[in-house]
Short mmCIF file of C-alpha atoms in Angstrom, two decimals:
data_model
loop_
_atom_site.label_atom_id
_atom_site.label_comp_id
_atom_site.label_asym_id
_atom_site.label_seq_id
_atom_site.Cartn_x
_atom_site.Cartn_y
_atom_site.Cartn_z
CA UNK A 1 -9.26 -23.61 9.97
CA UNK A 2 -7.54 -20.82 8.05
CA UNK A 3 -4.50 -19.65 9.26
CA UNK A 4 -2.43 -16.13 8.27
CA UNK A 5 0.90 -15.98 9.03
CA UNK A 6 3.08 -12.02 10.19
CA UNK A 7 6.56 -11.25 11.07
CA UNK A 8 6.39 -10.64 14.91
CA UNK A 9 8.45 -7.58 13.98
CA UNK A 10 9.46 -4.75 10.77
CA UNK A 11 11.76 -2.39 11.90
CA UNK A 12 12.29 0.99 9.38
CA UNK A 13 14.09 4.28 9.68
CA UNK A 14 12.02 7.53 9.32
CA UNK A 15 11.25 7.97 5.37
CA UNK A 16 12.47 4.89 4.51
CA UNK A 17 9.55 1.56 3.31
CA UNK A 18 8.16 -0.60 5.28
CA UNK A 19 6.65 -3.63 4.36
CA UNK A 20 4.33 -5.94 6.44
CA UNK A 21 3.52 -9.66 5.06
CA UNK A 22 1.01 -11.98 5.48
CA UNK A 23 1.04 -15.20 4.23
CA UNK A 24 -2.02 -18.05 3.89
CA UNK A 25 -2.93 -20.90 1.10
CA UNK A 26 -3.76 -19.00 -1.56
CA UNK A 27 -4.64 -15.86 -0.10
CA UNK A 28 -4.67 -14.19 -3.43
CA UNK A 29 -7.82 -15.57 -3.86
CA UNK A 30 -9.62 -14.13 -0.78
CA UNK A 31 -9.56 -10.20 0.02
CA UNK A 32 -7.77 -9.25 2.92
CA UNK A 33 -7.91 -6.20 4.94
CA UNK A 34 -5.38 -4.80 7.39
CA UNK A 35 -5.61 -2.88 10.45
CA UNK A 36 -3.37 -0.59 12.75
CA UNK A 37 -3.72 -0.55 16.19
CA UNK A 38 -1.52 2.07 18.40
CA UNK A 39 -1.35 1.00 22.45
CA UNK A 40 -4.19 1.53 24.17
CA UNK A 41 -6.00 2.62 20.97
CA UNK A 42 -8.70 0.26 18.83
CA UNK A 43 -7.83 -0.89 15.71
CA UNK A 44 -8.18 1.65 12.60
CA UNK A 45 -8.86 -0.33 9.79
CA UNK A 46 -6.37 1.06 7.09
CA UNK A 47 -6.54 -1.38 3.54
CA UNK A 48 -9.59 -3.14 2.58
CA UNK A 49 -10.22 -5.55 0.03
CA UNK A 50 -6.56 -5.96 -0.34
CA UNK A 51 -5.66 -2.33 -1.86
CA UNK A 52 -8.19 0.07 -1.29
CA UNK A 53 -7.96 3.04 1.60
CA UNK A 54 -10.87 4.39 3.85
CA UNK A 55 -11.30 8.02 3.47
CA UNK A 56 -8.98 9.44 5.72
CA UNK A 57 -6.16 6.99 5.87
CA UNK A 58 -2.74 8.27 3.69
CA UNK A 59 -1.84 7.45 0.35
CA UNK A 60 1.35 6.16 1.92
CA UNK A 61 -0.73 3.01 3.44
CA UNK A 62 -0.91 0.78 0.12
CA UNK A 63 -1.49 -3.27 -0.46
CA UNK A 64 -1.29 -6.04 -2.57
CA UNK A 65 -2.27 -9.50 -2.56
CA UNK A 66 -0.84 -12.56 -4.63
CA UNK A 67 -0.20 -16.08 -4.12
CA UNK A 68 0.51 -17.01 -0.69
CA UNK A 69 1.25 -13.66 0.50
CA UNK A 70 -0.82 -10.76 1.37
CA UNK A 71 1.27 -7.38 1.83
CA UNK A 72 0.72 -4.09 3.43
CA UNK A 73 3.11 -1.18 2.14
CA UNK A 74 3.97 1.98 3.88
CA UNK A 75 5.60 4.52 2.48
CA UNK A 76 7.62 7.14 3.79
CA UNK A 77 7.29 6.14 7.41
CA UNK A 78 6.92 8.54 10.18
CA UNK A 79 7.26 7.98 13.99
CA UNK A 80 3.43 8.02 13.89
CA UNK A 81 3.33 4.64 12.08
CA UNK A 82 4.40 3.01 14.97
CA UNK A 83 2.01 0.55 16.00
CA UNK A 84 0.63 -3.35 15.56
CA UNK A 85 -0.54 -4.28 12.02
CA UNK A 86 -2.95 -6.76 11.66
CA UNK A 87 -4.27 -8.38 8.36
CA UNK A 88 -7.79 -10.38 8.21
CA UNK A 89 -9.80 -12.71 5.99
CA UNK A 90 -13.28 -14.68 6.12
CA UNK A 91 -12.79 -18.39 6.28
CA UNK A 92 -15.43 -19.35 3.52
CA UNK A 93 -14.66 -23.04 4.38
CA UNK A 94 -16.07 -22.61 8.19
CA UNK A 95 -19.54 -20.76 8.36
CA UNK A 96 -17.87 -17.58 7.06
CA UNK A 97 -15.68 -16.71 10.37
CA UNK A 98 -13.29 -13.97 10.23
CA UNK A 99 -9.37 -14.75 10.68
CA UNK A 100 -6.93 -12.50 11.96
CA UNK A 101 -3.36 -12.92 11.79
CA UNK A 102 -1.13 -12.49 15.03
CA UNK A 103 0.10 -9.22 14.41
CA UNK A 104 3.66 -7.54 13.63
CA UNK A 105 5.12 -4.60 15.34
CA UNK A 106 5.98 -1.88 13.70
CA UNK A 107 9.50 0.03 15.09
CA UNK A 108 10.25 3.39 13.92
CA UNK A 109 13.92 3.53 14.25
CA UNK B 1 -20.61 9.91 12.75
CA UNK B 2 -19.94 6.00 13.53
CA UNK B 3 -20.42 5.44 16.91
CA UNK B 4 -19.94 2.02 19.13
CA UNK B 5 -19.75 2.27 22.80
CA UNK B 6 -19.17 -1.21 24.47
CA UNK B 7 -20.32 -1.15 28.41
CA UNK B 8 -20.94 -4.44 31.09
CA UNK B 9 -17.26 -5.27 31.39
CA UNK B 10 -15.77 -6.08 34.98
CA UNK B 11 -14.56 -8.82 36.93
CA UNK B 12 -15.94 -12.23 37.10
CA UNK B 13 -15.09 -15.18 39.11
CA UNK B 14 -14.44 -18.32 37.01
CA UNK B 15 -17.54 -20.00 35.95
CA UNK B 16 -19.43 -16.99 36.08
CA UNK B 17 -21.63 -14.86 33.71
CA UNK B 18 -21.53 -11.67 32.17
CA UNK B 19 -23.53 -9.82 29.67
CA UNK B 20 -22.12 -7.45 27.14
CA UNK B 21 -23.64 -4.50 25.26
CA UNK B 22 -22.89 -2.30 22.13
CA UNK B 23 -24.53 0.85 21.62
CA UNK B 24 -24.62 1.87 18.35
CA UNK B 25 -25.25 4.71 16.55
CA UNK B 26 -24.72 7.05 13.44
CA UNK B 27 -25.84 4.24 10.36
CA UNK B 28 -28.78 1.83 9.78
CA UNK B 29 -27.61 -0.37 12.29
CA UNK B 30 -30.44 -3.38 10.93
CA UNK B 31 -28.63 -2.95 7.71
CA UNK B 32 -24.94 -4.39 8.85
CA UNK B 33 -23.48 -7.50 10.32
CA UNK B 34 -21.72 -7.19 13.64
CA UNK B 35 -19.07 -8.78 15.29
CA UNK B 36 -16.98 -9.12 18.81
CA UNK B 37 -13.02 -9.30 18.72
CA UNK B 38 -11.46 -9.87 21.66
CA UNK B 39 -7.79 -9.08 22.58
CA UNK B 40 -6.22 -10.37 25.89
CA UNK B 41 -3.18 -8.18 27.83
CA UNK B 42 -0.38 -7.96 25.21
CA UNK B 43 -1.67 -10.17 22.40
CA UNK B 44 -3.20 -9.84 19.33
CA UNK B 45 -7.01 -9.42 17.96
CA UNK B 46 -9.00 -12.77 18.13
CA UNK B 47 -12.31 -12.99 16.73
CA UNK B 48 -15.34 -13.71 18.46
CA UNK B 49 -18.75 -13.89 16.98
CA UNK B 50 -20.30 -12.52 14.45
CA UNK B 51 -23.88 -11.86 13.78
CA UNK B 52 -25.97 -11.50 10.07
CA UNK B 53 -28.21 -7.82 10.28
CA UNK B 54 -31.40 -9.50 10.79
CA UNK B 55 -29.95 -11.54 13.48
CA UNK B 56 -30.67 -15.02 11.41
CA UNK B 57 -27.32 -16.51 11.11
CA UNK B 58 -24.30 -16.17 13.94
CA UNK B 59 -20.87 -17.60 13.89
CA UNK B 60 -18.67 -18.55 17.08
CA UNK B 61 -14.91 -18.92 17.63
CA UNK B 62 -14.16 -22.68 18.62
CA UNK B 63 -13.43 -21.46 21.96
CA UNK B 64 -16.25 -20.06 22.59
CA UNK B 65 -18.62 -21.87 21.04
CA UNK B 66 -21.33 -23.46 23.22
CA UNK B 67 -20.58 -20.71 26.19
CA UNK B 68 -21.40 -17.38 24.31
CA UNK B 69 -24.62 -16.39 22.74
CA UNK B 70 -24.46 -13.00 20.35
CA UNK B 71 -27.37 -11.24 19.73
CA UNK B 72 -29.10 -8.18 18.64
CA UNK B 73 -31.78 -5.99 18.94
CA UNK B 74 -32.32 -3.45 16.05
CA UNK B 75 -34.99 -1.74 17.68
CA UNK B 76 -32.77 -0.38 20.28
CA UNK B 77 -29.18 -0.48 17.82
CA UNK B 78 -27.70 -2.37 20.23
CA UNK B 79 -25.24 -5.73 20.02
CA UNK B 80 -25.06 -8.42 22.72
CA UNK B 81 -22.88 -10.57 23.73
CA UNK B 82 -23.87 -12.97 26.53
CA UNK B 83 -21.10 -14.82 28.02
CA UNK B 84 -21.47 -18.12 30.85
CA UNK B 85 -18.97 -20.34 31.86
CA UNK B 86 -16.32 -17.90 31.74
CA UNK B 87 -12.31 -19.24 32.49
CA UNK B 88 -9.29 -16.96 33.03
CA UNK B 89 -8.05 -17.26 29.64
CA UNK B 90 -11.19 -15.14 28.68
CA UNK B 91 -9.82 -12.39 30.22
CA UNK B 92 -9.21 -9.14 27.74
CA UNK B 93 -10.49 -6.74 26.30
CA UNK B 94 -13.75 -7.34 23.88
CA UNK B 95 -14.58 -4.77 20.91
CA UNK B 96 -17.30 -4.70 19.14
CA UNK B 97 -17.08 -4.12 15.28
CA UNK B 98 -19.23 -2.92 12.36
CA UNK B 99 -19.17 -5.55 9.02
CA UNK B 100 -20.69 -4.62 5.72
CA UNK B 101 -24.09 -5.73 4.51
CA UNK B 102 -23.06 -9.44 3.78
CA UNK B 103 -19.86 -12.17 4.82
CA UNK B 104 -16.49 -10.62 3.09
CA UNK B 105 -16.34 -6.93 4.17
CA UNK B 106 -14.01 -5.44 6.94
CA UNK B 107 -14.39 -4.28 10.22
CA UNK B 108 -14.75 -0.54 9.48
CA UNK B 109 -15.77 0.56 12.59
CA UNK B 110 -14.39 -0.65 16.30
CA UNK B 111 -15.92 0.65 19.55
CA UNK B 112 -13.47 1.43 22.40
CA UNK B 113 -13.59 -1.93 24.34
CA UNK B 114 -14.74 -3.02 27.49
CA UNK B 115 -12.53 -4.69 29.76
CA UNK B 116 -13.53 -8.13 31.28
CA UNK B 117 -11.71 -9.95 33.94
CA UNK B 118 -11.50 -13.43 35.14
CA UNK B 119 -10.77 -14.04 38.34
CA UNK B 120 -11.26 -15.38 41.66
#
């Protein structure tokens, strides 16, 4: 089965970029899609088919997908970007299943 | 608005059954493939199952498969997720999640979860 690969952890000081891999074989050829998920909150799905935003979500949340690595951009982070990032794929090679990565922190220093 | 409200969570003794249902509301619920993604205390999303709109064609985690059975009924907008044979490492938190129209799309929309526990 597919697997996606995330930093347990991305630390970033307010204002400063943060950036959030995910890696897979070739994952530049499937769409990914990332979601944020504060504690005790469901996940907010935040990029979809690797760079576009739902209505509602900042221009600061951004992606881009290439290669082996999938990654999500934030820009100008703010203590409210703290949370758990997750990015997701289908698995075309096993009855179309959905993937998830395991996640990375995100710190607000 | 998007609305999914998960309910029949609680706790279970091992080898037990449970039944869980989605409740959904604000879209053309016959029109969009459905899915449960589970998350147990303090790790990430996992997926579950997913299910095609007309309820043809389902999908199963490898961990599940063979003990859950997802369903639908889009006469009543709901999603089902029938669970037997449960073991403690089922234990979490199950959501249930809109898809698009076909295989490919995100998750858009996530219901608040319903807790299920595994336990003797």
């Amino acid at each position: 089965s597919y697997v996606l690969t995330q930093p347990p952890s991305v630390s970033v000081a307010p204002g400063q970029t943060a950036r959030i891999t995910c890696g897979g074989n070739n994952i530049g050829s499937k769409s990914v899609h990332w979601y944020q998920q504060k504690p005790g909150q469901a996940p907010v799905l935040v990029v979809y088919d690797d760079s576009d935003r739902p209505s509602g979500i900042p221009e600061r949340f951004s992606g881009s997908n290439s290669g082996n690595t999938a990654t999500l951009t934030i820009s100008r982070v703010e203590a409210g970007d703290e949370a758990d990032y997750y990015c997701q794929v289908w698995d075309s090679s096993s009855d179309h299943n959905v993937v998830f990565g395991g996640g990375t922190k995100l710190t607000v220093l | 608005e998007v609305q999914l409200v998960e309910s029949g969570g609680g706790l279970v003794q091992p080898g037990g059954s449970l039944r869980l249902s989605c409740a959904a509301s604000g879209f053309t619920f016959s029109s969009y493939w459905m899915h449960w993604v589970r998350q147990a205390p303090g790790k990430g999303l996992v997926w579950v199952s997913r299910i095609n709109s007309d309820g043809s064609s389902t999908s199963y985690a490898d961990s599940v498969k063979g003990r859950f059975t997802i369903s639908r009924d889009n006469a009543k907008n709901t999603l089902y997720l029938q669970m037997n044979s449960l073991r403690a490492e089922d234990t979490a938190v199950y959501y249930c999640a809109r898809g698009g129209i076909d295989y490919n799309y995100a998750l858009d929309y996530w219901g608040q979860g319903t807790l299920v526990t595994v336990s003797s």
